[in-house]
Each structure stands twice: as C-alpha cells, then as structure tokens.
Short mmCIF file of C-alpha atoms in Angstrom, two decimals:
data_model
loop_
_atom_site.label_atom_id
_atom_site.label_comp_id
_atom_site.label_asym_id
_atom_site.label_seq_id
_atom_site.Cartn_x
_atom_site.Cartn_y
_atom_site.Cartn_z
CA MET M 750 0.00 0.00 0.00
CA ASN M 751 1.17 3.55 -0.78
CA TRP M 752 1.20 5.18 2.68
CA SER M 753 2.51 8.58 1.51
CA LYS M 754 -0.56 9.57 -0.48
CA PRO M 755 -3.19 9.33 2.32
CA TYR M 756 -0.69 10.80 4.75
CA LYS M 757 -0.38 13.91 2.52
CA ARG M 758 -4.16 14.12 2.32
CA PHE M 759 -4.34 13.96 6.10
CA LEU M 760 -1.98 16.96 6.30
CA LEU M 761 -4.26 18.93 3.97
CA LEU M 762 -6.94 18.96 6.66
CA GLY M 763 -4.97 21.60 8.49
CA GLN M 764 -4.92 24.00 5.51
CA ASP M 765 -7.39 26.74 4.54
CA ASN M 766 -10.87 26.04 3.14
CA ASN M 767 -9.86 26.59 -0.49
CA SER M 768 -7.18 23.96 -0.15
CA VAL M 769 -9.54 21.59 1.55
CA LYS M 770 -12.09 21.98 -1.23
CA ASN M 771 -9.61 20.34 -3.56
CA THR M 772 -9.68 17.20 -1.47
CA ASN M 773 -13.43 16.85 -0.93
CA LYS M 774 -13.64 13.81 -3.17
CA SER M 775 -11.09 11.88 -1.11
CA GLN M 776 -12.30 12.90 2.36
CA PRO M 777 -14.84 10.04 2.89
CA TRP M 778 -12.14 7.45 2.18
CA LEU M 779 -9.69 9.37 4.35
CA PHE M 780 -12.00 9.54 7.38
CA ALA M 781 -12.75 5.84 7.09
CA TYR M 782 -9.04 5.14 7.00
CA ILE M 783 -8.46 7.26 10.13
CA VAL M 784 -11.26 5.47 11.98
CA ILE M 785 -9.76 2.09 11.14
CA LEU M 786 -6.34 3.19 12.34
CA LEU M 787 -7.72 4.58 15.60
CA GLY M 788 -9.69 1.39 16.14
CA PHE M 789 -6.56 -0.67 15.62
CA TRP M 790 -4.58 1.46 18.08
CA VAL M 791 -7.32 1.30 20.72
CA THR M 792 -7.71 -2.47 20.32
CA SER M 793 -3.95 -3.03 20.61
CA ALA M 794 -3.67 -0.82 23.67
CA PHE M 795 -6.47 -2.62 25.50
CA ALA M 796 -6.05 -6.17 24.15
CA ALA M 797 -6.96 -8.73 26.79
CA THR M 798 -4.37 -11.11 28.19
CA ASP M 799 -5.16 -14.77 27.46
CA ILE M 800 -4.74 -17.37 30.20
CA ASN M 801 -4.27 -20.45 28.03
CA SER M 802 -3.45 -23.25 30.45
CA VAL M 803 -2.74 -24.05 34.08
CA ARG M 804 -0.46 -26.66 35.64
CA LEU M 805 0.11 -27.94 39.16
CA TRP M 806 3.31 -29.36 40.70
CA ARG M 807 3.66 -30.83 44.16
CA ALA M 808 7.02 -30.71 45.99
CA PRO M 809 7.72 -32.04 49.50
CA ASP M 810 7.35 -28.61 51.11
CA HIS M 811 5.22 -26.60 48.70
CA THR M 812 2.68 -26.64 45.88
CA ARG M 813 3.31 -24.74 42.65
CA LEU M 814 0.49 -23.42 40.47
CA VAL M 815 1.52 -22.12 37.04
CA PHE M 816 -0.62 -20.09 34.64
CA ASP M 817 0.54 -19.93 31.00
CA ILE M 818 -0.27 -16.45 29.75
CA GLN M 819 -0.17 -14.76 26.37
CA GLY M 820 0.29 -11.03 26.84
CA SER M 821 1.17 -8.72 29.71
CA ILE M 822 0.78 -9.99 33.29
CA ASP M 823 -0.74 -7.50 35.71
CA HIS M 824 -1.84 -9.35 38.83
CA HIS M 825 -2.69 -8.88 42.49
CA ILE M 826 -2.79 -11.55 45.21
CA PHE M 827 -4.30 -11.41 48.70
CA ALA M 828 -5.49 -13.83 51.40
CA LEU M 829 -8.87 -14.04 53.12
CA ASP M 830 -9.98 -15.82 56.30
CA ASN M 831 -13.14 -17.56 57.49
CA PRO M 832 -12.82 -19.66 55.43
CA LYS M 833 -9.18 -19.54 54.38
CA ARG M 834 -8.65 -18.77 50.72
CA LEU M 835 -6.19 -17.11 48.40
CA VAL M 836 -7.43 -14.70 45.75
CA ILE M 837 -5.56 -14.04 42.49
CA ASP M 838 -6.76 -11.16 40.32
CA ILE M 839 -5.33 -10.97 36.79
CA ALA M 840 -6.15 -7.65 35.17
CA ASN M 841 -7.66 -7.30 31.68
CA SER M 842 -7.60 -11.02 30.99
CA ARG M 843 -9.60 -13.87 29.51
CA TYR M 844 -9.50 -17.35 31.06
CA ARG M 845 -9.37 -19.92 28.27
CA ALA M 846 -7.98 -22.88 30.24
CA SER M 847 -9.44 -25.92 31.94
CA TYR M 848 -8.50 -26.85 35.47
CA ASP M 849 -10.56 -30.05 35.84
CA HIS M 850 -7.46 -32.17 35.20
CA LEU M 851 -5.56 -30.81 38.23
CA ASP M 852 -5.01 -33.32 41.04
CA LEU M 853 -5.57 -31.43 44.31
CA SER M 854 -5.53 -34.49 46.58
CA ASN M 855 -2.01 -34.01 47.96
CA THR M 856 -2.09 -30.23 48.08
CA PRO M 857 -3.39 -27.57 50.50
CA ILE M 858 -5.95 -26.55 47.86
CA ALA M 859 -9.49 -27.85 48.49
CA SER M 860 -10.99 -26.39 45.31
CA ILE M 861 -10.48 -23.76 42.61
CA ARG M 862 -13.08 -21.21 41.51
CA ILE M 863 -12.70 -18.87 38.54
CA ALA M 864 -14.96 -15.98 37.56
CA LYS M 865 -15.01 -12.70 35.65
CA ARG M 866 -14.57 -9.50 37.67
CA ASN M 867 -15.46 -5.96 36.55
CA ASN M 868 -16.18 -7.38 33.08
CA THR M 869 -12.43 -7.25 32.32
CA ASP M 870 -10.43 -9.03 35.02
CA THR M 871 -10.15 -12.72 35.91
CA ARG M 872 -10.48 -13.70 39.55
CA VAL M 873 -9.08 -17.08 40.67
CA VAL M 874 -10.02 -18.20 44.18
CA LEU M 875 -8.11 -21.03 45.87
CA ASP M 876 -10.15 -22.54 48.70
CA LEU M 877 -7.57 -23.80 51.20
CA LYS M 878 -7.70 -26.80 53.50
CA ALA M 879 -4.39 -26.01 55.20
CA GLU M 880 -2.46 -22.91 56.16
CA VAL M 881 0.17 -21.81 53.64
CA SER M 882 2.76 -19.10 53.01
CA PRO M 883 2.19 -17.83 49.46
CA ASN M 884 4.84 -16.50 47.10
CA ASN M 885 4.31 -15.29 43.53
CA PHE M 886 6.45 -14.16 40.61
CA THR M 887 6.42 -14.08 36.82
CA LEU M 888 8.66 -15.84 34.30
CA ASN M 889 9.45 -14.81 30.76
CA ALA M 890 8.76 -17.14 27.85
CA ASN M 891 11.35 -19.78 26.94
CA GLU M 892 11.69 -22.41 24.22
CA GLN M 893 9.00 -24.57 25.85
CA TYR M 894 6.55 -22.26 27.64
CA SER M 895 4.98 -18.83 27.12
CA ASP M 896 5.06 -16.10 29.80
CA ARG M 897 3.99 -17.50 33.15
CA LEU M 898 2.53 -16.45 36.46
CA VAL M 899 3.81 -18.72 39.23
CA ILE M 900 2.09 -19.13 42.61
CA ASP M 901 4.02 -21.09 45.26
CA LEU M 902 2.11 -22.24 48.33
CA TYR M 903 4.62 -23.20 51.03
CA ASP M 904 3.43 -25.55 53.76
CA LYS M 905 3.49 -24.14 57.29
CA LYS M 906 5.99 -26.26 59.20
CA ARG M 907 4.72 -28.05 62.28
CA PRO M 908 7.01 -28.72 65.27
CA VAL M 909 8.22 -32.31 65.25
CA SER M 910 9.20 -34.04 68.48
CA ARG M 911 12.41 -36.05 68.37
CA SER M 912 13.15 -39.17 70.37
CA VAL M 913 16.09 -39.43 72.74
CA LYS M 914 17.70 -41.89 70.34
CA GLU M 915 17.58 -39.32 67.55
CA VAL M 916 18.95 -36.52 69.71
CA VAL M 917 21.86 -38.45 71.19
CA GLU M 918 24.76 -38.67 68.75
CA GLN M 919 25.05 -42.21 67.46
CA SER M 920 28.24 -44.09 66.85
CA ASP M 921 28.80 -46.48 63.98
CA ARG M 922 26.46 -44.41 61.85
CA LYS M 923 25.83 -44.81 58.14
CA ILE M 924 27.44 -42.49 55.59
CA VAL M 925 24.67 -40.31 54.15
CA ILE M 926 24.82 -39.57 50.41
CA ALA M 927 22.45 -36.83 49.18
CA ILE M 928 21.56 -37.48 45.53
CA ASP M 929 20.15 -34.52 43.64
CA ALA M 930 18.43 -34.99 40.28
CA GLY M 931 18.90 -31.68 38.45
CA HIS M 932 16.08 -29.47 37.16
CA GLY M 933 12.47 -30.70 37.51
CA GLY M 934 8.94 -29.36 37.23
CA GLU M 935 8.83 -26.11 35.26
CA ASP M 936 12.51 -26.53 34.38
CA PRO M 937 12.91 -29.50 31.99
CA GLY M 938 16.64 -28.95 31.62
CA ALA M 939 18.11 -29.89 28.27
CA LEU M 940 15.89 -31.35 25.57
CA GLY M 941 17.23 -34.17 23.43
CA PRO M 942 15.99 -35.94 20.29
CA LYS M 943 12.44 -37.30 20.41
CA ARG M 944 11.61 -34.87 23.24
CA ILE M 945 13.86 -36.67 25.74
CA ARG M 946 14.00 -34.43 28.81
CA GLU M 947 16.99 -34.10 31.08
CA LYS M 948 14.83 -33.78 34.21
CA ASN M 949 13.34 -37.26 33.63
CA VAL M 950 16.56 -39.05 32.71
CA VAL M 951 18.55 -37.73 35.67
CA LEU M 952 15.75 -38.55 38.13
CA GLN M 953 15.79 -42.15 36.94
CA ILE M 954 19.58 -42.37 37.34
CA ALA M 955 19.35 -40.73 40.77
CA GLN M 956 16.72 -43.25 41.90
CA ARG M 957 18.91 -46.15 40.78
CA LEU M 958 21.92 -44.66 42.57
CA ASP M 959 19.85 -44.16 45.72
CA SER M 960 18.80 -47.82 45.62
CA LEU M 961 22.44 -48.98 45.34
CA PHE M 962 23.50 -47.00 48.40
CA ASP M 963 20.47 -48.18 50.40
CA LYS M 964 21.36 -51.81 49.70
CA ASN M 965 24.78 -51.31 51.30
CA PRO M 966 24.55 -51.42 55.13
CA HIS M 967 27.26 -48.78 55.40
CA TYR M 968 25.36 -46.10 53.47
CA GLN M 969 22.08 -44.27 53.39
CA GLY M 970 20.93 -42.70 50.15
CA VAL M 971 18.78 -39.56 50.29
CA LEU M 972 16.93 -38.33 47.22
CA VAL M 973 16.90 -34.54 47.22
CA ARG M 974 14.23 -34.43 44.49
CA GLY M 975 11.95 -37.46 44.57
CA GLY M 976 9.49 -36.39 41.88
CA ASP M 977 8.79 -34.01 39.03
CA TYR M 978 9.00 -30.64 40.78
CA TYR M 979 11.50 -27.81 40.90
CA LEU M 980 13.81 -26.91 43.78
CA ALA M 981 16.03 -23.83 43.92
CA HIS M 982 19.75 -24.57 44.18
CA ARG M 983 20.00 -23.28 47.75
CA LYS M 984 17.02 -25.41 48.73
CA ARG M 985 18.74 -28.53 47.39
CA THR M 986 21.81 -28.02 49.54
CA GLN M 987 19.57 -27.08 52.47
CA ILE M 988 17.79 -30.44 52.21
CA ALA M 989 21.16 -32.22 52.12
CA ARG M 990 22.23 -30.36 55.26
CA GLU M 991 18.95 -31.16 57.05
CA LYS M 992 19.58 -34.85 56.31
CA SER M 993 23.13 -34.57 57.74
CA ALA M 994 24.61 -35.58 54.40
CA ASP M 995 28.29 -36.51 54.22
CA PHE M 996 28.37 -35.99 50.46
CA PHE M 997 26.22 -34.22 47.85
CA ILE M 998 25.93 -35.42 44.24
CA SER M 999 24.03 -33.46 41.58
CA ILE M 1000 23.14 -35.56 38.52
CA HIS M 1001 22.76 -33.86 35.12
CA ALA M 1002 22.82 -34.63 31.39
CA ASP M 1003 24.87 -32.25 29.28
CA ALA M 1004 23.81 -30.37 26.14
CA PHE M 1005 25.55 -28.37 23.44
CA THR M 1006 24.63 -26.65 20.17
CA ASP M 1007 26.73 -29.15 18.20
CA PRO M 1008 25.09 -32.62 18.40
CA ARG M 1009 28.50 -34.27 17.94
CA ALA M 1010 29.62 -33.22 21.43
CA ASN M 1011 29.78 -36.29 23.65
CA GLY M 1012 31.17 -37.80 26.83
CA ALA M 1013 30.60 -37.78 30.59
CA SER M 1014 32.17 -35.28 32.98
CA VAL M 1015 32.66 -34.69 36.70
CA TYR M 1016 32.77 -31.19 38.18
CA ALA M 1017 33.78 -29.81 41.56
CA LEU M 1018 33.42 -26.25 42.80
CA SER M 1019 35.97 -23.61 41.88
CA ASN M 1020 36.18 -20.37 43.83
CA LYS M 1021 38.51 -18.85 41.28
CA GLY M 1022 36.42 -19.40 38.18
CA ALA M 1023 36.06 -22.16 35.65
CA THR M 1024 38.99 -24.31 34.54
CA SER M 1025 37.82 -24.31 30.95
CA GLU M 1026 35.45 -22.49 28.62
CA THR M 1027 33.19 -25.56 28.64
CA ALA M 1028 32.99 -25.51 32.41
CA ARG M 1029 32.24 -21.78 32.41
CA TYR M 1030 29.43 -22.25 29.88
CA LEU M 1031 27.89 -25.09 31.87
CA ALA M 1032 28.04 -23.20 35.16
CA THR M 1033 26.25 -20.22 33.63
CA ARG M 1034 23.53 -22.44 32.14
CA GLU M 1035 22.90 -24.36 35.37
CA ASN M 1036 23.03 -21.30 37.64
CA ARG M 1037 20.51 -19.48 35.46
CA ALA M 1038 17.92 -22.15 36.32
CA ASP M 1039 17.45 -20.52 39.74
CA LEU M 1040 15.34 -17.86 38.02
CA ILE M 1041 12.71 -20.57 37.59
CA GLY M 1042 12.48 -20.98 41.33
CA GLY M 1043 12.51 -17.30 42.18
CA ALA M 1044 15.43 -18.02 44.49
CA SER M 1045 17.02 -15.28 46.53
CA ALA M 1046 20.65 -14.75 47.50
CA LEU M 1047 22.22 -16.58 50.41
CA ASN M 1048 21.43 -14.90 53.73
CA LEU M 1049 24.42 -14.73 56.05
CA GLY M 1050 22.38 -13.45 58.96
CA ASN M 1051 24.00 -10.98 61.35
CA ARG M 1052 27.55 -12.17 60.83
CA ASP M 1053 30.24 -9.65 60.04
CA ASP M 1054 30.94 -9.87 56.30
CA MET M 1055 34.66 -10.33 56.74
CA LEU M 1056 34.29 -12.99 59.43
CA ALA M 1057 31.64 -14.83 57.44
CA GLY M 1058 33.88 -14.75 54.37
CA VAL M 1059 36.88 -16.15 56.26
CA LEU M 1060 34.84 -18.92 57.85
CA ILE M 1061 33.27 -19.92 54.55
CA ASP M 1062 36.63 -19.85 52.75
CA LEU M 1063 38.25 -22.09 55.38
CA SER M 1064 35.41 -24.56 55.28
CA MET M 1065 35.22 -24.55 51.50
CA THR M 1066 38.93 -25.22 51.16
CA ALA M 1067 38.51 -28.49 53.05
CA THR M 1068 35.33 -29.55 51.28
CA MET M 1069 36.74 -28.68 47.84
CA SER M 1070 39.79 -30.82 48.52
CA SER M 1071 37.56 -33.76 49.48
CA SER M 1072 35.34 -33.13 46.46
CA LEU M 1073 38.26 -33.19 44.04
CA GLU M 1074 39.69 -36.37 45.54
CA ALA M 1075 36.33 -38.16 45.49
CA GLY M 1076 35.73 -36.87 41.97
CA GLN M 1077 38.81 -38.71 40.70
CA TYR M 1078 37.44 -42.00 42.04
CA VAL M 1079 34.04 -41.37 40.43
CA LEU M 1080 35.51 -40.24 37.11
CA LYS M 1081 37.77 -43.29 36.91
CA ASN M 1082 34.82 -45.64 37.37
CA MET M 1083 32.61 -43.72 34.94
CA GLY M 1084 35.35 -44.21 32.38
CA THR M 1085 34.66 -47.95 32.43
CA VAL M 1086 31.11 -47.48 31.10
CA ALA M 1087 31.20 -44.22 29.13
CA ARG M 1088 33.52 -42.11 27.03
CA LEU M 1089 34.87 -39.26 29.15
CA HIS M 1090 34.48 -35.72 27.83
CA LYS M 1091 37.38 -34.65 30.07
CA LYS M 1092 40.06 -36.91 31.57
CA LYS M 1093 40.20 -34.99 34.85
CA VAL M 1094 37.77 -33.48 37.33
CA GLU M 1095 36.80 -30.03 36.06
CA GLN M 1096 36.01 -27.07 38.30
CA ALA M 1097 33.42 -24.33 37.86
CA GLY M 1098 31.28 -22.01 39.96
CA PHE M 1099 28.12 -24.14 40.05
CA LEU M 1100 25.73 -22.61 42.54
CA VAL M 1101 24.38 -26.01 43.59
CA LEU M 1102 27.89 -27.01 44.76
CA LYS M 1103 28.42 -23.93 46.93
CA SER M 1104 27.88 -25.62 50.27
CA PRO M 1105 30.78 -24.75 52.59
CA ASP M 1106 30.41 -27.84 54.77
CA ILE M 1107 29.45 -30.70 52.42
CA PRO M 1108 31.79 -32.11 49.76
CA SER M 1109 29.93 -31.95 46.45
CA LEU M 1110 30.15 -33.09 42.84
CA LEU M 1111 28.13 -32.26 39.75
CA ILE M 1112 28.07 -35.19 37.35
CA GLU M 1113 27.21 -34.79 33.68
CA THR M 1114 26.25 -38.33 32.66
CA GLY M 1115 26.53 -37.62 28.94
CA PHE M 1116 25.29 -35.28 26.21
CA ILE M 1117 21.52 -35.52 25.82
CA SER M 1118 21.94 -33.38 22.69
CA ASN M 1119 23.95 -36.22 21.12
CA PRO M 1120 21.54 -38.72 19.48
CA LYS M 1121 23.59 -41.79 20.45
CA GLU M 1122 24.10 -40.74 24.07
CA ALA M 1123 20.45 -39.65 24.32
CA ARG M 1124 19.41 -43.20 23.42
CA GLN M 1125 21.83 -44.61 25.99
CA LEU M 1126 20.67 -42.27 28.73
CA SER M 1127 17.06 -43.33 28.05
CA SER M 1128 18.00 -47.01 28.41
CA ARG M 1129 17.31 -48.63 31.78
CA ALA M 1130 20.34 -50.89 31.41
CA TYR M 1131 22.67 -47.96 30.69
CA GLN M 1132 21.18 -45.90 33.52
CA GLN M 1133 21.95 -48.78 35.88
CA LYS M 1134 25.54 -49.02 34.59
CA MET M 1135 26.05 -45.29 35.06
CA ALA M 1136 24.56 -45.36 38.56
CA ALA M 1137 26.74 -48.36 39.46
CA ALA M 1138 29.88 -46.56 38.25
CA ILE M 1139 29.13 -43.49 40.37
CA TYR M 1140 28.33 -45.72 43.34
CA ARG M 1141 31.57 -47.70 43.02
CA GLY M 1142 33.61 -44.52 42.80
CA LEU M 1143 32.21 -43.05 46.01
CA ASP M 1144 32.35 -46.41 47.79
CA GLN M 1145 36.05 -46.76 46.93
CA TYR M 1146 36.70 -43.19 48.08
CA TYR M 1147 35.04 -43.78 51.45
CA ARG M 1148 36.72 -47.15 51.96
CA ASP M 1149 40.02 -45.33 51.54
CA ASN M 1150 38.81 -42.35 53.62
CA PRO M 1151 36.14 -43.56 56.07
CA PRO M 1152 34.68 -40.73 58.22
CA GLU M 1153 35.16 -41.11 61.95
CA GLY M 1154 32.22 -42.57 63.83
CA THR M 1155 30.85 -44.46 60.82
CA ARG M 1156 30.29 -48.17 60.45
CA LEU M 1157 32.73 -48.20 57.57
CA ALA M 1158 35.48 -46.75 59.75
CA SER M 1159 35.03 -49.51 62.34
CA LEU M 1160 35.20 -52.17 59.63
CA ALA M 1161 37.92 -50.57 57.52
CA ASN M 1162 40.50 -53.12 58.60
CA ILE M 1163 38.18 -56.11 58.38
CA GLU M 1164 36.21 -56.06 55.13
CA PRO M 1165 37.88 -56.39 51.73
CA VAL M 1166 37.85 -53.49 49.32
CA THR M 1167 36.12 -53.91 45.95
CA TYR M 1168 38.32 -52.42 43.25
CA VAL M 1169 37.15 -51.87 39.65
CA VAL M 1170 39.97 -52.13 37.13
CA SER M 1171 40.48 -49.05 34.94
CA ARG M 1172 42.47 -48.58 31.76
CA GLY M 1173 46.23 -48.66 32.48
CA ASP M 1174 45.95 -50.55 35.80
CA THR M 1175 48.29 -53.42 36.65
CA LEU M 1176 47.86 -55.89 39.48
CA SER M 1177 51.25 -54.97 40.96
CA GLU M 1178 50.35 -51.26 41.09
CA ILE M 1179 47.04 -52.09 42.78
CA ALA M 1180 48.83 -54.25 45.34
CA VAL M 1181 51.30 -51.46 46.19
CA ARG M 1182 48.49 -48.96 46.57
CA TYR M 1183 46.67 -51.15 49.11
CA ASN M 1184 49.82 -52.30 50.90
CA THR M 1185 49.35 -55.93 50.00
CA SER M 1186 50.90 -58.38 47.54
CA VAL M 1187 49.95 -59.73 44.11
CA SER M 1188 49.97 -63.29 45.45
CA LYS M 1189 47.46 -62.40 48.20
CA ILE M 1190 45.15 -60.76 45.67
CA LEU M 1191 45.37 -63.81 43.39
CA ARG M 1192 44.63 -66.25 46.26
CA TYR M 1193 41.80 -64.13 47.65
CA ASN M 1194 40.08 -63.89 44.25
CA LYS M 1195 41.01 -67.45 43.20
CA MET M 1196 42.71 -66.07 40.11
CA SER M 1197 45.15 -68.22 38.16
CA SER M 1198 46.72 -65.30 36.28
CA SER M 1199 47.71 -61.70 37.01
CA THR M 1200 46.05 -60.60 33.77
CA ILE M 1201 43.23 -58.16 34.44
CA ARG M 1202 40.69 -56.40 32.20
CA VAL M 1203 39.00 -53.00 32.31
CA GLY M 1204 35.81 -53.11 34.36
CA GLN M 1205 36.79 -56.25 36.28
CA GLU M 1206 35.96 -56.20 40.00
CA ILE M 1207 38.72 -57.42 42.33
CA LEU M 1208 38.48 -57.93 46.08
CA ILE M 1209 41.51 -56.49 47.86
CA PRO M 1210 42.39 -58.14 51.21
CA VAL M 1211 43.24 -55.39 53.69
CA ARG M 1212 44.77 -57.68 56.30
#
C-alpha cells in the first residue's frame, strides 16, 4: 500500500478552506481510514491477556500453580480468612484454560473457583484446607513455555518431636549420600531428540543410585528431588544439610549446540572461576535455572561480612579438597562405562555445589543433545551401569577415607575393598596402593593369572 498519499491528504486537513475543497472527493475514504487506524490502536492498547493453560506441581514442602499467559501480566494476590482462601486477580484477561485435570488431593488446595470481575479481570479463588505461606512471581517465555505467572504455596511447618535416640549422637552411623536430580517441574533442563528431557533421565539415574546406596549397610541414600518438581539450588543443599549428608551429588545430562559433542564429565566447585570455557558455559547455564524458582541470594544473617567470608573460605577449602579427591574416584569408574568428555575433574562455579560444609560433585552423565548418548541415557540398562559406576567410585573413596564414627570406619581393617579395574591398571600397582601383595590378591580372588581387564571387580584383602 502507498502510505505517503493518504498521509499527505491527512496533512491537507490543516490548511485553509480553499485547499480543503480540492480534497473533498477523497475525504470520505480518508476519514474511514483514520477510523480504522484509531480502532486498531485502541484495540492493541487494550487487548486482553489470554490465560491459556494451568499446571500444578507438588514438591515435598510446597505446591506450585503455574498459569501460561499470552500477553502482559498484571496481577494482584491477597489472602482471606473464614474460610481460608487465596485470591488471584489478573487484570484485563480472559480465562481460556481448563483446570478439571488438576489433582488437588495431595495439596493444601481444596478447590479452585474462577470468575469474571469488573467485566475485564479474571479472579481465581483457591479454597484452602491447610495454612500456607504464598509467594508469587512471573517468568518470561522460553523455548517450551509462554510467559507465566507462578504461585508457590509453602506448607506451614509443624514442630516435630524427636526421640532421645535421635537426639543423642550415634556411633557407627551410616554415611549419608544426598543425591540430587537436576532441574524438575517447570525446568525440563536440556531437551534431546524425540523430546527426551533431562529432568526425567537424571531422576531415573538418581533413583537407581539411591537404591544402590540403600542396599549397602554402610550407606544411606537420600533423594533430594523425589518427583517431578522444581527446587532452587540453595534449597537442594539445604535439604542435604537437614539430612546430615556426608556428600552431595548433583546428577545432570549435558547439552551443546553441536550434536557431535559427547562424553561424561565430573565437576567440583571452583572459587577462582572455571577451569575451561566448557565448564564456564555449563556453570552459567545451570546457575541461570534458579530464576525458575525465584530463588534469593544466600542470607548470612547478622555475621560480620569479613568474618563470614573467612569462615566460609576455610570450610570450602577443606570440602573442595575432598570433592576433588572423590571426583577422581568417580571419574575413573565412569570411564569404564562411558567415554569421558574430560580426563580430569573439572572445576566451575556451580551454585548447587556452593555448600561450605558438604563435599559436592556435579556429574554430567553424557550429552543428551547427542543422538547416540540420548538413546543410551534413556535405556534402563545404561542408567543402571552409570549409577553403578558413580556408586563404586564413592564407595572406593570412602573405603580409603572412612569418616570417623561411621560403620565403615570400624570395619575398615576387616572387610575387603572392591576395586574396579580401569584402563592402564596393573595388578602390581594395585597391590602397592593397598599395601598388599599380588599373590594375596590372586589367592583371595582365586585367580590363576595376574592378567586383568578393564571393568573387572577385584576384592583387595586389607589384612
């Protein structure tokens, strides 16, 4: 369309009558054009926001309600008593979603009511059957979802009485391993071929790893995320601390723009920045996920900043050293079942690893963006192999470094050590490492030859 011609005619309206007379024939068309334009501008300015869908996630300590919205999000939330309910007003909006599919059985929500308010706004009323602490925030659109309004309903904690047995410090305790499946809920993590989602794959591996630790009388596995819901990074380490975890493992599946990228990796925390560009990229991607949880910065309370910094640095130095040492054990065992992306433990500033008192590792089990590794990571058999490799690595680390007061420490000089042969190992080197002899290892395992193969499990007599 030629916009200049009508625009010039529009300018003529401001001239004298004689000039205007020359444009009389075009004025009806011109006025119609102006009306259409004004109507378009008014409609755009006051276009209603569409609420297209609603989802519900249940976490151990809170319920998350998510509204998928097309358009601007102008909302107001307030609570009412007698009976208890939470009211959500979304301005200038149209509710186009269904909420009949939502399972409210394990949530503090008794029912949901939705109605029009002031002929323009949408009012959502949550009838509550339990007291909650609400929190709300908005999220920008990503590759999977549109703009969102998120309502978190945190359960009010009830005081729990503890028995004398629980209060008194126990000896010969189990080693507690906190196993964190990355992402979850609104955060699917990386997406692989055929819509394979990182959050599902890593949860399955974490569950298998948890089962392996629980079967060993010297360990107790703790799943940080036991279902499909999101936890902020600080909340994950908080759960590990509440469970008195000795070690924290965060399970992930890598992704990159080039589908040829492949291999598994092990990361520990670095206070001085990433050890490689890959590590730096991964840390940024994982840390950014906290936006999905609306997480806030770590609160150091009333401590003096300098004192708090010194205390944290001292504690982190010790935990980072333990993390790096344990990481080598885990990486070595992972190398028996997967190609390694890096031959050493990498370091980066992953927020989920920033716990000053718990040794931590972030494990990338493979590239979900790589078609071959995506198929492997979706396989139950491969998931079990990967979980077993991680388990063996940590078990070997703790048999070499049993914490005081644990069952493993009291049995360190009694039970044999299970060693998994890695590439480059020789039986003589293994014997020297464990202060024993090749002949003892051969007799103990009823081996007729000192030839060993990668992945072979050998019992090492420690007496």
